[in-house]
Coordinates of C-alpha atoms in Angstrom, one line a residue:
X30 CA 98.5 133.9 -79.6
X31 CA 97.1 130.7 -79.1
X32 CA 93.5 130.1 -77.6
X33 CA 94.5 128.4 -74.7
X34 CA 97.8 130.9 -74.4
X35 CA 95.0 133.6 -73.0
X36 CA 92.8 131.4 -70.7
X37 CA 93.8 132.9 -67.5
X38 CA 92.1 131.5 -64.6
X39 CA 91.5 133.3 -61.4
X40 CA 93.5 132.8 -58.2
X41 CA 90.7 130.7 -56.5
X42 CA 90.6 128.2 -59.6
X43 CA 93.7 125.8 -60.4
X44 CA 93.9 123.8 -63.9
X45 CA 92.0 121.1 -64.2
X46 CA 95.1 118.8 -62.5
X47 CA 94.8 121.0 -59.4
X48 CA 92.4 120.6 -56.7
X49 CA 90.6 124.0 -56.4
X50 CA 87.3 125.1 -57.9
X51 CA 85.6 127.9 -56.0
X52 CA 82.7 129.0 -56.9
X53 CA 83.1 132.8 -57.0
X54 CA 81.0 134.2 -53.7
X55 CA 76.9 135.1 -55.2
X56 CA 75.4 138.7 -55.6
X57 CA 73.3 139.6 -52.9
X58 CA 69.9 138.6 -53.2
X59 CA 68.6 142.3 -52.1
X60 CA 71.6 144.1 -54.9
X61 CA 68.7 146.0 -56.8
X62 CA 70.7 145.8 -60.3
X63 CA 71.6 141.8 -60.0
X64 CA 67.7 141.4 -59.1
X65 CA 66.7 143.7 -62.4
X66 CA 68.8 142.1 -64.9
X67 CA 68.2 138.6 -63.9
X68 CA 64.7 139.5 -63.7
X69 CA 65.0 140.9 -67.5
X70 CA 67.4 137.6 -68.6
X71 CA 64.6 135.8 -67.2
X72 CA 61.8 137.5 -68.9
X73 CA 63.8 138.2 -72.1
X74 CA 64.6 134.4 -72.4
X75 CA 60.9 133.1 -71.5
X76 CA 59.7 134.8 -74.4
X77 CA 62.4 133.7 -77.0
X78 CA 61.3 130.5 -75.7
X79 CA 57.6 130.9 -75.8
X80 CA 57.9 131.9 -79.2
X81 CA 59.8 129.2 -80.7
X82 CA 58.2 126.6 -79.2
X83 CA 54.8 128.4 -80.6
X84 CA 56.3 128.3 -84.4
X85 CA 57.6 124.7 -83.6
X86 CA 54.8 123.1 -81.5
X87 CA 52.2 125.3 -84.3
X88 CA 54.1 124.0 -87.5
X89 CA 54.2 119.9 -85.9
X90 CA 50.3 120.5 -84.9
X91 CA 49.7 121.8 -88.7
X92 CA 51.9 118.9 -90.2
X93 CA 49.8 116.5 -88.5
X94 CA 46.3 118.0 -89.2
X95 CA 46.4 120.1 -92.6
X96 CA 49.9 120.7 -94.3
X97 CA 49.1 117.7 -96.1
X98 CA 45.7 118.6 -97.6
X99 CA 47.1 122.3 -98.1
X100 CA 51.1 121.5 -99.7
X101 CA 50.6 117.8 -100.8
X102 CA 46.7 117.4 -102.1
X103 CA 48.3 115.4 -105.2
X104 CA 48.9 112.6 -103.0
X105 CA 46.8 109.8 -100.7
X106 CA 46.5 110.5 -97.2
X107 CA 48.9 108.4 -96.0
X108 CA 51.8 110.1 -98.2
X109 CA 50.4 113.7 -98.3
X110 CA 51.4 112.7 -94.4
X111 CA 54.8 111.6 -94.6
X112 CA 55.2 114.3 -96.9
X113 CA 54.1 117.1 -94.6
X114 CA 56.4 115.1 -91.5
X115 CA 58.9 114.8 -94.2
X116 CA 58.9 118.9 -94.1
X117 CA 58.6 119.0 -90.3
X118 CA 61.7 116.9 -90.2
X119 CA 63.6 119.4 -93.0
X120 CA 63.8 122.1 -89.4
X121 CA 65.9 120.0 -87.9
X122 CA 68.4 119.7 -90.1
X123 CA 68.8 123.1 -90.2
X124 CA 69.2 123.5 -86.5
X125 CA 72.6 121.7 -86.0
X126 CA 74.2 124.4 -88.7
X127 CA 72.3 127.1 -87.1
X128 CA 73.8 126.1 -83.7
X129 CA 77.1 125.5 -84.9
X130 CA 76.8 129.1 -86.9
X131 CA 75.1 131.1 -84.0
X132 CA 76.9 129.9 -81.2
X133 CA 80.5 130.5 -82.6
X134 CA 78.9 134.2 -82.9
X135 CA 77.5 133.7 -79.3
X136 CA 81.6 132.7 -77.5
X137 CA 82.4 135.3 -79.5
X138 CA 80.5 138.5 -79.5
X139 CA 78.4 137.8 -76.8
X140 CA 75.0 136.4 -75.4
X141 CA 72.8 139.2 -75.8
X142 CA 73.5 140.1 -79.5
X143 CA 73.1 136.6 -81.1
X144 CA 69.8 136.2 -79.0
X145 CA 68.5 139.2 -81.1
X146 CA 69.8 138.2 -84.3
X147 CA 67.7 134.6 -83.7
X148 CA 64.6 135.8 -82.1
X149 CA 63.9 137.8 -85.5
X150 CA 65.0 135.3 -87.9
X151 CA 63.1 132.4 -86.4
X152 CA 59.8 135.0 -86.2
X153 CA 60.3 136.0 -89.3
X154 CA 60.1 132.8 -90.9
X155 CA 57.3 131.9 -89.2
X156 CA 55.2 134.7 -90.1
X157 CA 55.8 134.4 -94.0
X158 CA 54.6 130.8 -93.7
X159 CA 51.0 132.7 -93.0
X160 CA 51.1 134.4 -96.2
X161 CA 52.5 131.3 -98.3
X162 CA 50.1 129.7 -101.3
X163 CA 49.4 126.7 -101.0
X164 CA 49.4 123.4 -103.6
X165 CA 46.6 124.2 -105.7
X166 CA 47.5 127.3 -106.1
X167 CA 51.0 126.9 -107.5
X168 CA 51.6 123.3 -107.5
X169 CA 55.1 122.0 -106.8
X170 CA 56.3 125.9 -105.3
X171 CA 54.5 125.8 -102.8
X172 CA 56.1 123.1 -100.8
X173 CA 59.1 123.9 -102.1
X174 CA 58.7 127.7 -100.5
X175 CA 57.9 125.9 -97.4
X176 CA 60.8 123.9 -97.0
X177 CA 62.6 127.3 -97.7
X178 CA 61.3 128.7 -94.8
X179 CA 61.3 125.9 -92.4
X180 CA 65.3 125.9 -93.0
X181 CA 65.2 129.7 -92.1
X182 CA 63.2 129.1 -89.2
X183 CA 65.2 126.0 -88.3
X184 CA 68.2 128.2 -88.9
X185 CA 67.3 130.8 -86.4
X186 CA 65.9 128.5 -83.8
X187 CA 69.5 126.3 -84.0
X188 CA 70.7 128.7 -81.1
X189 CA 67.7 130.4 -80.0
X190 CA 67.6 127.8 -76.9
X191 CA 71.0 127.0 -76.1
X192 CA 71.5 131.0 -75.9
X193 CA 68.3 131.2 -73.0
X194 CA 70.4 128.2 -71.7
X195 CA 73.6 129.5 -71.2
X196 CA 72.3 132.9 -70.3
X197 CA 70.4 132.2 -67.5
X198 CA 72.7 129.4 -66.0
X199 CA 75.3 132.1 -66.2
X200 CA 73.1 135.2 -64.8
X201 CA 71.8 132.9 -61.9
X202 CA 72.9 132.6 -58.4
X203 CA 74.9 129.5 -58.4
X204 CA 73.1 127.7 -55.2
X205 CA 69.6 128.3 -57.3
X206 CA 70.9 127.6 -60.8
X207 CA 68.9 124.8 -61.4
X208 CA 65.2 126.4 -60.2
X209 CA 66.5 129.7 -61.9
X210 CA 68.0 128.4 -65.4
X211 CA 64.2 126.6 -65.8
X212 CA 62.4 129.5 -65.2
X213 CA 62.9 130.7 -69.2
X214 CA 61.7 127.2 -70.1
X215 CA 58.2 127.5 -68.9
X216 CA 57.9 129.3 -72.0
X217 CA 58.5 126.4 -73.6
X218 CA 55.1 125.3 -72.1
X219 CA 53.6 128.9 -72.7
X220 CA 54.5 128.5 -76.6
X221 CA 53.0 125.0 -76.5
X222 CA 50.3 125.3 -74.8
X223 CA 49.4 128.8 -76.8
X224 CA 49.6 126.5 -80.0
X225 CA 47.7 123.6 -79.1
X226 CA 44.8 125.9 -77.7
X227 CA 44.9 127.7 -81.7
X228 CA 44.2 124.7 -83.0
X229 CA 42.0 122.9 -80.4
X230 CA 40.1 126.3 -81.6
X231 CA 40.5 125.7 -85.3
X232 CA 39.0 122.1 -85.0
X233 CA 35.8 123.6 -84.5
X234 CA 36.1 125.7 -87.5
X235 CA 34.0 124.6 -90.6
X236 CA 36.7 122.6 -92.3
X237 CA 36.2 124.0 -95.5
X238 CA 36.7 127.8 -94.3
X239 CA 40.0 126.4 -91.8
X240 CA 41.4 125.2 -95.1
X241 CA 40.7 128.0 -97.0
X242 CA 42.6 131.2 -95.0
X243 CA 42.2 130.6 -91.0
X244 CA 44.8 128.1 -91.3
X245 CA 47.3 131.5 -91.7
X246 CA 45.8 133.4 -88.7
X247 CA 48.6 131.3 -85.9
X248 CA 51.0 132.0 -88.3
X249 CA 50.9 135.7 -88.7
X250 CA 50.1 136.1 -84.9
X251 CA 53.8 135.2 -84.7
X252 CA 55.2 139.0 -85.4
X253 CA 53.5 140.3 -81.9
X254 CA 55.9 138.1 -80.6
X255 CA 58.8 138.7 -82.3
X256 CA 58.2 142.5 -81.4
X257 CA 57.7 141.9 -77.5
X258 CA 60.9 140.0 -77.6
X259 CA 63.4 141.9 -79.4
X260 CA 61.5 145.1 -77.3
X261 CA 62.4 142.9 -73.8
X262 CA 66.1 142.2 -75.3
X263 CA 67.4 145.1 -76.2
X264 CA 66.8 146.5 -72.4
X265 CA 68.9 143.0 -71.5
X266 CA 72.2 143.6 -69.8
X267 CA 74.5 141.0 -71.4
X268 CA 75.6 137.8 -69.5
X269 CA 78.0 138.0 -66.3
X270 CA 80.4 135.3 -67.2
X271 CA 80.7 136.9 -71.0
X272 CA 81.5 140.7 -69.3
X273 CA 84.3 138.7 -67.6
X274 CA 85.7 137.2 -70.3
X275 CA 85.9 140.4 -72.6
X276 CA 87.4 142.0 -69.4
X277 CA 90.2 139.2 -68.7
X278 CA 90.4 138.9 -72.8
X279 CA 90.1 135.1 -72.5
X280 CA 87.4 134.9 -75.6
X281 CA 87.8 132.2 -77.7
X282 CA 88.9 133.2 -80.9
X283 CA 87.9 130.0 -82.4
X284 CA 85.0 128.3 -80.2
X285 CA 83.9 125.2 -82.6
X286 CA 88.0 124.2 -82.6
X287 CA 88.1 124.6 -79.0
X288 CA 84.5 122.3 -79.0
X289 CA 86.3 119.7 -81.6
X290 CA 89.5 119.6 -79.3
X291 CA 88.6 119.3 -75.9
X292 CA 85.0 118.6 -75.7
X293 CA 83.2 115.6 -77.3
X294 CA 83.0 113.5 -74.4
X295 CA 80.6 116.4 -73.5
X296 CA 79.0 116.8 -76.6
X297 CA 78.4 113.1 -76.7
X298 CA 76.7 113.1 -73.0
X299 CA 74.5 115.8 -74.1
X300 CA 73.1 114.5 -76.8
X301 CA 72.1 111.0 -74.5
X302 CA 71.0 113.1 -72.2
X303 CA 68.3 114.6 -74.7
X304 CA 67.3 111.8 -76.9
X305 CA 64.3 110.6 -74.7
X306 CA 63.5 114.3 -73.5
X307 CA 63.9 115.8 -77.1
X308 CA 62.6 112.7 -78.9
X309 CA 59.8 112.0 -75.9
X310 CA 58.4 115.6 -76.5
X311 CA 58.1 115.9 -80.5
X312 CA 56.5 112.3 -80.7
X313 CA 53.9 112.3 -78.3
X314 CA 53.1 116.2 -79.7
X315 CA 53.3 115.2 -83.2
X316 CA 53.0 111.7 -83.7
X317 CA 50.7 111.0 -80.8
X318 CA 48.2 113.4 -81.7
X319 CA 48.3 112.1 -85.9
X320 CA 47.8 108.6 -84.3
X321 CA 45.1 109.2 -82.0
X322 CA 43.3 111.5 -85.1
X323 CA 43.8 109.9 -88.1
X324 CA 44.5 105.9 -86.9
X325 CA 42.2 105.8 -84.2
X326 CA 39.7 108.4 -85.2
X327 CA 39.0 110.8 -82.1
X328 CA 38.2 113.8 -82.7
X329 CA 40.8 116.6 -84.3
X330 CA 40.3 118.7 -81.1
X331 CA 41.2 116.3 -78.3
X332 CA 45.0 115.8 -79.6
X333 CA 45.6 119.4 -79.1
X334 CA 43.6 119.8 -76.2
X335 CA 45.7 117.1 -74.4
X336 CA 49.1 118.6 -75.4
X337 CA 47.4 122.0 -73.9
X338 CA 47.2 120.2 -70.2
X339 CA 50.4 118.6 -70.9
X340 CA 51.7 122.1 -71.4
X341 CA 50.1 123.4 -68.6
X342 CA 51.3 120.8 -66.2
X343 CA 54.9 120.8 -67.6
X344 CA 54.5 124.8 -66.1
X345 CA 54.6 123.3 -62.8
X346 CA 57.0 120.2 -63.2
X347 CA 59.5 122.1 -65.2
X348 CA 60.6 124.9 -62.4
X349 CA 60.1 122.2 -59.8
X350 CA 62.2 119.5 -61.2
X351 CA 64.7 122.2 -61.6
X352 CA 64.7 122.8 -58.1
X353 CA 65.3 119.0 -57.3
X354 CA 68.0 119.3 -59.2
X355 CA 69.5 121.7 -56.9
X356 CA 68.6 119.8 -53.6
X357 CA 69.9 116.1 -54.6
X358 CA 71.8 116.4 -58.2
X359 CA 70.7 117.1 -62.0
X360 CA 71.7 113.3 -62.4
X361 CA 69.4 112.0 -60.2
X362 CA 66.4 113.7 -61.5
X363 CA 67.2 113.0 -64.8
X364 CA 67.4 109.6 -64.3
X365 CA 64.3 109.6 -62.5
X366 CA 62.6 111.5 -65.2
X367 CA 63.8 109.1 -68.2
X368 CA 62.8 106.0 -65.7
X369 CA 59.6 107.1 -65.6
X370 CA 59.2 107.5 -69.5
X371 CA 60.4 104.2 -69.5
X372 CA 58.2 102.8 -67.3
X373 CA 55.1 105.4 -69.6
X374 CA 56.1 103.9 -72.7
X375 CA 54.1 100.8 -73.4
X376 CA 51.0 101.2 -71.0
X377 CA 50.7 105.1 -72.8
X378 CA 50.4 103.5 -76.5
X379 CA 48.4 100.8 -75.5
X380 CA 46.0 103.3 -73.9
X381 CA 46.0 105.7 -76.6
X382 CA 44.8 102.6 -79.0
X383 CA 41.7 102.4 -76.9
X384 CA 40.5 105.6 -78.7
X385 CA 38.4 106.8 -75.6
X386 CA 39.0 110.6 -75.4
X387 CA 39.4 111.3 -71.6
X388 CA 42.3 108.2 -71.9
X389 CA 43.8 109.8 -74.8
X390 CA 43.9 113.5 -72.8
X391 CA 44.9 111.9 -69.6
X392 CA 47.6 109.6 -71.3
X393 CA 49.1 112.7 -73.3
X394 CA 49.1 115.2 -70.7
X395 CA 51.0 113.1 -68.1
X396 CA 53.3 111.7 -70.4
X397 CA 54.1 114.7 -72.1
X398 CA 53.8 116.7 -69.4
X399 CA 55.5 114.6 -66.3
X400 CA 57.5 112.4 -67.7
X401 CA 59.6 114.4 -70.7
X402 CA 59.8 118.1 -68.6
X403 CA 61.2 116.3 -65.5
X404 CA 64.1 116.1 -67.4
X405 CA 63.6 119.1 -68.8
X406 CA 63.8 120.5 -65.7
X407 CA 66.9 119.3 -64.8
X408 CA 68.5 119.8 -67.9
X409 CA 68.1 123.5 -67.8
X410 CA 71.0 124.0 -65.6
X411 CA 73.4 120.5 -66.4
X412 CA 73.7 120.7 -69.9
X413 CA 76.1 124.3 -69.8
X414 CA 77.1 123.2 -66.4
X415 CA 79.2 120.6 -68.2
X416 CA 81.2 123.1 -70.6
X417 CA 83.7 125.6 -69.9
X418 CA 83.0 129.2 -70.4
X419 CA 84.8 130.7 -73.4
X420 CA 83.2 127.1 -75.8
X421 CA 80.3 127.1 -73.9
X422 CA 77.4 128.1 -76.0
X423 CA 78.3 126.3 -78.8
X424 CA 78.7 123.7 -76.8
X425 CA 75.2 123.7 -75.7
X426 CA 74.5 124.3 -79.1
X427 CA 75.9 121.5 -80.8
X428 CA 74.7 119.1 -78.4
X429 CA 71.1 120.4 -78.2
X430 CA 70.6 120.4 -82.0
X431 CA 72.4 117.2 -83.2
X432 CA 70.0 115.4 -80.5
X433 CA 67.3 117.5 -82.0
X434 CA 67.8 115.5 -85.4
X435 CA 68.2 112.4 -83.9
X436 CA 65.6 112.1 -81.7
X437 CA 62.8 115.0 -82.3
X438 CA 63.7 115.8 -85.7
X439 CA 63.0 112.3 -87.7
X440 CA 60.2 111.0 -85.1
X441 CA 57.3 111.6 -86.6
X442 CA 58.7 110.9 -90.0
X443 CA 59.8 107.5 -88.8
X444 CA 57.1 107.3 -86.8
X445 CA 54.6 107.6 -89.8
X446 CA 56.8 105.4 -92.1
X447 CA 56.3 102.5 -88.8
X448 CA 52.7 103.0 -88.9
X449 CA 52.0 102.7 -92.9
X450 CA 54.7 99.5 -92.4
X451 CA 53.1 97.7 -89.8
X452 CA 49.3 97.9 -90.1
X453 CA 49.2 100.4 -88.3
X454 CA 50.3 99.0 -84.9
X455 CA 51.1 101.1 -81.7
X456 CA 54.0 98.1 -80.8
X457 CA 56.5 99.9 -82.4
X458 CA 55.9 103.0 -81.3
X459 CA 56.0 102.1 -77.6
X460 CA 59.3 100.6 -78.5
X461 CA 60.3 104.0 -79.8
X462 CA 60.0 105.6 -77.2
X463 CA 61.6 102.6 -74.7
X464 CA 64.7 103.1 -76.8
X465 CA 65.1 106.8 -76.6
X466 CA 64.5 106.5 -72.5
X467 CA 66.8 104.0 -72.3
X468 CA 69.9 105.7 -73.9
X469 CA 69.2 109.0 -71.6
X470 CA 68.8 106.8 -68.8
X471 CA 72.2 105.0 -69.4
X472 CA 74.1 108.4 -70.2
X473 CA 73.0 109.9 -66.4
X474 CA 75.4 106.8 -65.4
X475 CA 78.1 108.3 -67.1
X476 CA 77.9 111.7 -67.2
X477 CA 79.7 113.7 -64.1
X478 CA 77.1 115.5 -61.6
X479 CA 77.5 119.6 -62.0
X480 CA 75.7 121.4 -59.8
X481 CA 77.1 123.8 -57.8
X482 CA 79.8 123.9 -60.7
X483 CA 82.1 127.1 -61.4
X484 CA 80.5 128.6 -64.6
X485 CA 83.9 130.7 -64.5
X486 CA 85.9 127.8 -65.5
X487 CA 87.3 127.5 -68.8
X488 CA 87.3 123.8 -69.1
X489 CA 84.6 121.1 -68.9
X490 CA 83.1 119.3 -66.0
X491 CA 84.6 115.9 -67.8
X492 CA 87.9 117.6 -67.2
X493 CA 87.5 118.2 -63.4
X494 CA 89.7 116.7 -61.1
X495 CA 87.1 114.1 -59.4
X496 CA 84.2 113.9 -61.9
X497 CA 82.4 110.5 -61.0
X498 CA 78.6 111.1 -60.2
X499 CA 79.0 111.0 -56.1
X500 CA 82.1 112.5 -56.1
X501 CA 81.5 115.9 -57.7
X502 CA 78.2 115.5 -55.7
X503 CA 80.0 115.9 -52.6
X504 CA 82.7 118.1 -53.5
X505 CA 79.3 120.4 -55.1
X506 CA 77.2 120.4 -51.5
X507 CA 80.5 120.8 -49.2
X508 CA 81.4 123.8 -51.4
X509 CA 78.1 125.1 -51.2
X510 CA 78.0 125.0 -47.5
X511 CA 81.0 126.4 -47.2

């Protein structure tokens, strides 16, 4: 039987050439077992989240401060740097085939059992980079070793986020989706902000001692986390919309073919809608803080300490954008969000160039935290909102970590290779970032407005009857009231 011989949509719901998409009625918000799980999706996702954004906010903060003296201490400072980006970068190509690996496993068998498979693969890695030797120890294996395990950890984070993604869009109530589905991605903040104040510590550690065995402390600190997450997961109910499809036998026996088939248009609009977010968020965290240190010679401390009150503001911005989002549209705070990185993009450089410390924190913290998590914050709920439900975490997937490369993956590394290019010149680097912001803010323009969508639909929101911005707007808000 052919995929799309078993998609059998409910009575409410037409195909996508009919008129109806009903949203199916929400669970009472005072039904003691739909408060429990969501409050355990919630939790269970928050930590996967905190924890790999703590391995990848801790390995960009080490590639930019001492990966190069510890893996590369052959080379001059300038190419023990791109070197040690060069590995940073090496993640993200492992992402897209970890995505495209783990979220076929996710339509498949299920939410809840690839989220445990990645939490302790991505952990994992991460820890064994703490016990690693470095280049003067055993020359040329020690980098090698740690590309090996940024790959594994790349692997295992590939899906990590677009399973908290689709999970909580699917567990929440649909008039809330957007405030609930960015809950899990304050931990995104918690893991940043967790790494940045490790190593705002470390830079007041006798250099000689930091490089000797501290370095490995943050590393090895990663299997508490692991252990708190897989504990929190394994009490996780698995994902409404999931449940229903094993029920109605409608899972996709082939997700990625379904992907290929039906949904690039998607795809494609995902991955515009993340190239400023995605690429805004590793450059000012990496790049930004290896400018700042080694180009314009503040102190090791401040970069991190910035990204810390970035973090700590993107806490609060995140949940609220997200609830924007559900009030006037995920497109229109998007496109507010990557306006306003636009807008950032120049007068932050040029600021950062100054080299006064209280500019550089200021300047970090609000464009990192303001102007990349607005978007964020919307994003939470639109990007499964616009696939159906038996394709949809590889969906995610596959646009989440192809934009990852593109944008977050190769920033610094390009960023670095501008720098040693150009005398060292922020002008490029403000044009970066105006590039990136312009593509997402293009992409809202053309990419149909979900909220209030029908999770239990098997096709995508491209594939909707009346898909322009407004229209699915309006359609949205009177279903809604309804």
């Amino acid at each position: 039987m052919s995929p799309e011989s078993k998609i059998h949509v409910g009575a409410d719901s037409k195909t996508p050439e009919g008129t109806s998409r009903s949203t199916p009625p929400a669970r009472a918000s005072d039904d003691p077992d739909y408060a429990a799980n969501l409050k355990r999706a919630t939790l269970a996702s928050s930590i996967g989240s905190a924890l790999e954004y703590y391995d990848f906010a801790l390995y960009g903060l080490a590639s930019a401060l001492i990966f190069g003296q510890l893996f590369f201490p052959a080379m001059g400072a300038s190419a023990a740097l791109m070197a040690s980006f060069g590995t940073y970068a090496v993640g993200f190509l492992a992402r897209p085939v970890g995505g495209l690996f783990f979220g076929a496993l996710g339509d498949r068998l299920g939410r809840k059992a690839v989220l445990m498979i990645t939490i302790a693969i991505m952990g994992g890695a991460s820890t064994l980079i703490g016990v690693l030797p470095t280049g003067a120890q055993v020359g040329i294996w020690a980098p090698i070793m740690l590309v090996a395990l940024r790959l594994l950890q790349g692997f295992g984070a590939g899906a990590e986020q677009a399973g908290a993604t689709t999970l909580m869009a699917e567990y929440s109530p649909t008039q809330r989706r957007g405030f609930f589905s960015a809950l899990p991605f304050v931990g995104i903040m918690v893991g940043t902000l967790m790494a940045s104040g490790v190593f705002a510590i470390l830079g007041q550690i006798d250099r000689d001692l930091l490089l000797d065995w501290v370095w490995r402390v943050p590393f090895l600190a990663s299997i508490f986390l692991i252990a708190v997450a897989v504990f929190i997961r394994l009490r996780m109910q698995e994902s409404p919309t999931f449940i229903k499809l094993e029920k109605q036998d409608q899972i996709s026996e082939s997700p990625f073919r379904e992907l290929i088939g039906s949904s690039m248009p998607s795809v494609l609009r995902g991955i515009g809608l993340r190239m400023a977010e995605n690429g805004g968020s590793y450059i000012f965290q990496t790049l930004g803080i290896s400018y700042v240190t080694t180009v314009v010679g503040v102190s090791k401390s401040i970069g991190p300490l910035a990204i810390a009150c970035g973090a700590a503001i993107g806490m609060l911005v995140i949940p609220f954008s997200g609830a924007l989002s559900d009030r006037f549209g995920r497109m229109r705070v998007y496109r507010f969000g990557a306006a306003l990185q636009l807008v950032l993009a120049v007068p932050s450089w040029w600021l950062l160039s100054l080299g006064n410390p209280y500019l550089v924190v200021a300047t970090l913290a609000v464009s990192y935290g303001i102007g990349v998590n607005v978007m964020l914050g919307a994003q939470c709920a639109a990007l499964p909102e616009l696939f159906g439900n038996r394709h949809r975490y590889i969906g995610v997937a596959v646009a989440r970590e192809t934009s990852a490369i593109l944008a977050g993956g190769i920033a610094p590394f390009v960023g670095a290779l501008l720098l040693s290019l150009l005398n060292n010149s922020w002008v490029p680097l403000a044009i970066y970032v105006l590039v990136l912001s312009v593509i997402t803010f293009a992409t809202t323009f053309v990419t149909p407005e979900t909220r209030g969508r029908d999770l239990g639909l098997a096709w995508d929101a491209m594939a909707d009857p009346v898909h322009g911005p407004e229209a699915v707007a309006s359609e949205s808000k009177d279903r809604v009231d309804a």
